[in-house]
PDB file of C-alpha atoms in Angstrom:
ATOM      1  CA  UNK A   1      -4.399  25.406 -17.579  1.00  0.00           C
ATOM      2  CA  UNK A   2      -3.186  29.026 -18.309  1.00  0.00           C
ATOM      3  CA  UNK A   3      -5.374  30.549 -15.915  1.00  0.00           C
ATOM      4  CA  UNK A   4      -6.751  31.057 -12.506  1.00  0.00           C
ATOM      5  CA  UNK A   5      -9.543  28.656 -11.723  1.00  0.00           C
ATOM      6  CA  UNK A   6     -11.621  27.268  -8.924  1.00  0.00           C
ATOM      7  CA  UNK A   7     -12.750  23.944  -7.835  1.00  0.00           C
ATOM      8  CA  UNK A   8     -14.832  22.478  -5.315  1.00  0.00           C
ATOM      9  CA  UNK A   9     -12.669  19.644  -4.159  1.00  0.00           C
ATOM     10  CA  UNK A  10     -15.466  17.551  -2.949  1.00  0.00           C
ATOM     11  CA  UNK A  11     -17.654  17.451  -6.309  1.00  0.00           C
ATOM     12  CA  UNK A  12     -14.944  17.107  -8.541  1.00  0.00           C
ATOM     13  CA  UNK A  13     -15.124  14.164 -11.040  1.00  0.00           C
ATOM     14  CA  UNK A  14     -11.719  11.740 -10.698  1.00  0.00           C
ATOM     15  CA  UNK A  15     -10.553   9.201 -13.512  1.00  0.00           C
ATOM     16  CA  UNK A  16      -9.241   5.479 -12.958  1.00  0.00           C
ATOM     17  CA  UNK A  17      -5.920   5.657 -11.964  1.00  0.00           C
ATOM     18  CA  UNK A  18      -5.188   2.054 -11.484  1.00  0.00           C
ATOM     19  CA  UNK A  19      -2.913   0.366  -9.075  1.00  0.00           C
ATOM     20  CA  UNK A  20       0.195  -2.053  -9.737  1.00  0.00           C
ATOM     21  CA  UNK A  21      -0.712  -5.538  -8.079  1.00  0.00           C
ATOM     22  CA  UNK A  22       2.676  -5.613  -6.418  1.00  0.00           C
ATOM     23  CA  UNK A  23       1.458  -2.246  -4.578  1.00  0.00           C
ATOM     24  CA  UNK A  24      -1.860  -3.614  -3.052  1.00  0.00           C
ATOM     25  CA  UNK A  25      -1.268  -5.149   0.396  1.00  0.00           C
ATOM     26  CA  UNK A  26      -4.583  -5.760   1.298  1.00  0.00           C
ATOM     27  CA  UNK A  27      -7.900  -5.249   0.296  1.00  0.00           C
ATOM     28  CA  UNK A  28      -9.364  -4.070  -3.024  1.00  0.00           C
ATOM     29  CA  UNK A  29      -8.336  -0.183  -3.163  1.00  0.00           C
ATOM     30  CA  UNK A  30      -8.981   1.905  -5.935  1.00  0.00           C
ATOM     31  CA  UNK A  31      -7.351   4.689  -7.051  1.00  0.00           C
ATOM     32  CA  UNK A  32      -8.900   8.006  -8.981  1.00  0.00           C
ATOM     33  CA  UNK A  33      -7.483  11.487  -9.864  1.00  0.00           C
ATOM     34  CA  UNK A  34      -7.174  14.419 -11.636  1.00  0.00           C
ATOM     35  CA  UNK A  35      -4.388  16.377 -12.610  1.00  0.00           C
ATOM     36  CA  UNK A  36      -5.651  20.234 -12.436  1.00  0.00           C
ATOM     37  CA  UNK A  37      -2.399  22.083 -13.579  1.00  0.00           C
ATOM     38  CA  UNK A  38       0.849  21.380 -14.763  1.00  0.00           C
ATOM     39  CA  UNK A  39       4.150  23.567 -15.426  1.00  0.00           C
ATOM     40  CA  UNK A  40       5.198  23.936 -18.786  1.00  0.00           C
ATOM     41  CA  UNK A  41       7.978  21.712 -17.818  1.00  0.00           C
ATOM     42  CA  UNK A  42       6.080  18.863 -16.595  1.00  0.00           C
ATOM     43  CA  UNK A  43       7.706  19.060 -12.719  1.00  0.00           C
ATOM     44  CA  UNK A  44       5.370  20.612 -11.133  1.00  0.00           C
ATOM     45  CA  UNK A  45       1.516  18.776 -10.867  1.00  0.00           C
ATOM     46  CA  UNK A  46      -1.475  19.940  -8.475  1.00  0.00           C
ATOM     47  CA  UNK A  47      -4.327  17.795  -8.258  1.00  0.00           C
ATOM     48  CA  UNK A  48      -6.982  15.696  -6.558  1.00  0.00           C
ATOM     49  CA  UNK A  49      -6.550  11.976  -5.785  1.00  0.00           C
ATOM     50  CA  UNK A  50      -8.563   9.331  -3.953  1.00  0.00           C
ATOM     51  CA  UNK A  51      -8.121   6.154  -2.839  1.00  0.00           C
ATOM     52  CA  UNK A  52     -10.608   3.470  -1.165  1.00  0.00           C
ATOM     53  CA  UNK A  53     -10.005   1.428   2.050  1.00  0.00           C
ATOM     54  CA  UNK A  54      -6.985  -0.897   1.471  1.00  0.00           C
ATOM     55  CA  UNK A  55      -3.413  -1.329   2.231  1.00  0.00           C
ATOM     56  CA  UNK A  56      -0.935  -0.251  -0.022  1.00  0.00           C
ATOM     57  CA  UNK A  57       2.594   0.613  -0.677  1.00  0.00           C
ATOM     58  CA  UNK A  58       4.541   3.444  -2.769  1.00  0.00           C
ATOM     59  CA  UNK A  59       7.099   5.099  -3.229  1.00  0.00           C
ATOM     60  CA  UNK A  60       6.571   9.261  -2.727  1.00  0.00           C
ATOM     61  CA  UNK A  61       7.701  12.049  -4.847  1.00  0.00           C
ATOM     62  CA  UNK A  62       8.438  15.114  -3.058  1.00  0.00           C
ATOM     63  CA  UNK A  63       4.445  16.048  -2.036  1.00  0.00           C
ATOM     64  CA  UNK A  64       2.468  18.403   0.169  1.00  0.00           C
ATOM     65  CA  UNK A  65      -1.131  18.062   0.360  1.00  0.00           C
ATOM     66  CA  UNK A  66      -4.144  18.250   2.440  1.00  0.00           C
ATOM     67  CA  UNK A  67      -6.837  16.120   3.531  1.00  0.00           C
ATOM     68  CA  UNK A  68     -10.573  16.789   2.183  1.00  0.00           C
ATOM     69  CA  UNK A  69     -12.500  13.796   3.464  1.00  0.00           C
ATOM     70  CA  UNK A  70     -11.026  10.389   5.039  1.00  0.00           C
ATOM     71  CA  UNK A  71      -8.490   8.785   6.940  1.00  0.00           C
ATOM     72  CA  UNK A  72      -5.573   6.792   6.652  1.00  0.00           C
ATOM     73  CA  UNK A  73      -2.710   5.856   8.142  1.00  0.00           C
ATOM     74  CA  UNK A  74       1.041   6.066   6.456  1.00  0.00           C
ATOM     75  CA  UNK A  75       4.090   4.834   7.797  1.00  0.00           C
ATOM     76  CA  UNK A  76       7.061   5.797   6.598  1.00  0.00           C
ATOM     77  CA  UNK A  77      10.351   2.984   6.367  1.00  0.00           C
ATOM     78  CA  UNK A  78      12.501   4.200   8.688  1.00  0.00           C
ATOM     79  CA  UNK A  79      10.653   7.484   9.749  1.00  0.00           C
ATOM     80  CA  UNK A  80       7.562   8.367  11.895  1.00  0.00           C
ATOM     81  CA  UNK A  81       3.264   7.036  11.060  1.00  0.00           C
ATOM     82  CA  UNK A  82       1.633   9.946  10.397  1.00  0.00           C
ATOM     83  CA  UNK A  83      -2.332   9.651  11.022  1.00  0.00           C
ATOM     84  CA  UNK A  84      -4.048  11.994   8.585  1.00  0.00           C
ATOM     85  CA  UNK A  85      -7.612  13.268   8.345  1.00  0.00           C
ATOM     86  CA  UNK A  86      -9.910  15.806   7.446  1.00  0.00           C
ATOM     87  CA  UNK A  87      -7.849  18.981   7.442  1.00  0.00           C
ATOM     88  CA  UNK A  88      -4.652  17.606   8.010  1.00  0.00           C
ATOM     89  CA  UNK A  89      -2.018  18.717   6.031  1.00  0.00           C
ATOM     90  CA  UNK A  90       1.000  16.374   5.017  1.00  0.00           C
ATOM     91  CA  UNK A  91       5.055  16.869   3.604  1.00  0.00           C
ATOM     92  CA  UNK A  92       6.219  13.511   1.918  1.00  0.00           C
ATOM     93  CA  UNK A  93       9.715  13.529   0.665  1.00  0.00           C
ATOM     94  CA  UNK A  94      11.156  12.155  -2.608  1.00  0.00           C
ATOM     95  CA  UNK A  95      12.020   8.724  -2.153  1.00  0.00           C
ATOM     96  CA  UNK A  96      10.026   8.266   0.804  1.00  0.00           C
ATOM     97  CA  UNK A  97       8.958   4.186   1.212  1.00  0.00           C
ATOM     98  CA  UNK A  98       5.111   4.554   2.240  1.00  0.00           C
ATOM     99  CA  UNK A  99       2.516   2.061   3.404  1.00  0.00           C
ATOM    100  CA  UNK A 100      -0.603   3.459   3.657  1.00  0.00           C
ATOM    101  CA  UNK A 101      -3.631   1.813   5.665  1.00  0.00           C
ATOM    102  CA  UNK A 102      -6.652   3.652   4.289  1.00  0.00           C
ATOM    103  CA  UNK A 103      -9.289   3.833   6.694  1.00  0.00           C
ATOM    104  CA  UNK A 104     -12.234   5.439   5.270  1.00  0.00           C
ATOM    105  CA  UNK A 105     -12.046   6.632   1.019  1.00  0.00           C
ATOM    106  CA  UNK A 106      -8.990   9.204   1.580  1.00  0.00           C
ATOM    107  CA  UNK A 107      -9.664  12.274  -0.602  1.00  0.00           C
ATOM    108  CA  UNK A 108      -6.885  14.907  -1.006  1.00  0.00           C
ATOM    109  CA  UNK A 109      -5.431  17.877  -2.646  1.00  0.00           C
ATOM    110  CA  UNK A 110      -1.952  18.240  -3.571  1.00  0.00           C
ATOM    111  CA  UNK A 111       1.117  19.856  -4.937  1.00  0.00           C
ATOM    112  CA  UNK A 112       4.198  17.458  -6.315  1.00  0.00           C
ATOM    113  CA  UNK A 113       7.471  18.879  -7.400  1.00  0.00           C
ATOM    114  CA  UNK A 114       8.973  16.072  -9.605  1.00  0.00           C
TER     115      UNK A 114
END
């Protein structure tokens, strides 16, 4: 988008975004988003993503974003478990190693510099 917009976070409508097998731990989580704006350049992405009880793994880009609805917990290889909820906002570096243990379906907002 071009422009300035709003968007209620809570009613928006997500597309599939499915998971690699070698990322799902445990459970059967499944992944939706939606990119709302992109730079011109293609490095810089805001958006909505959600994710259903599970365990999984990734690996982060550099990421700041804030909990709508949910909980999870992620620990980080070789840094602190950060328990995230409803208002919680989060910094996840590039690079970061990342298991997250989704609680309740984790909804969030964020902002990823590529």
């Amino acid at each position: 988008m071009d422009h300035s917009f709003v968007l209620h976070i809570p009613d928006a409508e997500l597309e599939s975004e499915p998971l690699a097998r070698e990322q799902i731990v445990s459970g059967t989580p499944e992944v939706t988003g939606k990119v709302v704006w992109e730079s011109q350049d293609g490095r810089q992405l805001r958006g909505i993503w959600q994710i259903t009880p599970g365990v999984v793994t990734d690996t982060e880009a550099d990421e700041l974003f804030v909990v709508i609805s949910g909980s999870a917990t992620i620990e980080i290889e070789g840094g602190p478990t950060l328990n995230v909820g409803p208002g919680d906002m989060a910094v996840l570096r590039e690079g970061d190693r990342t298991t997250w243990t989704v609680h309740e379906t984790l909804r969030k907002a964020y902002a990823i510099n590529l």
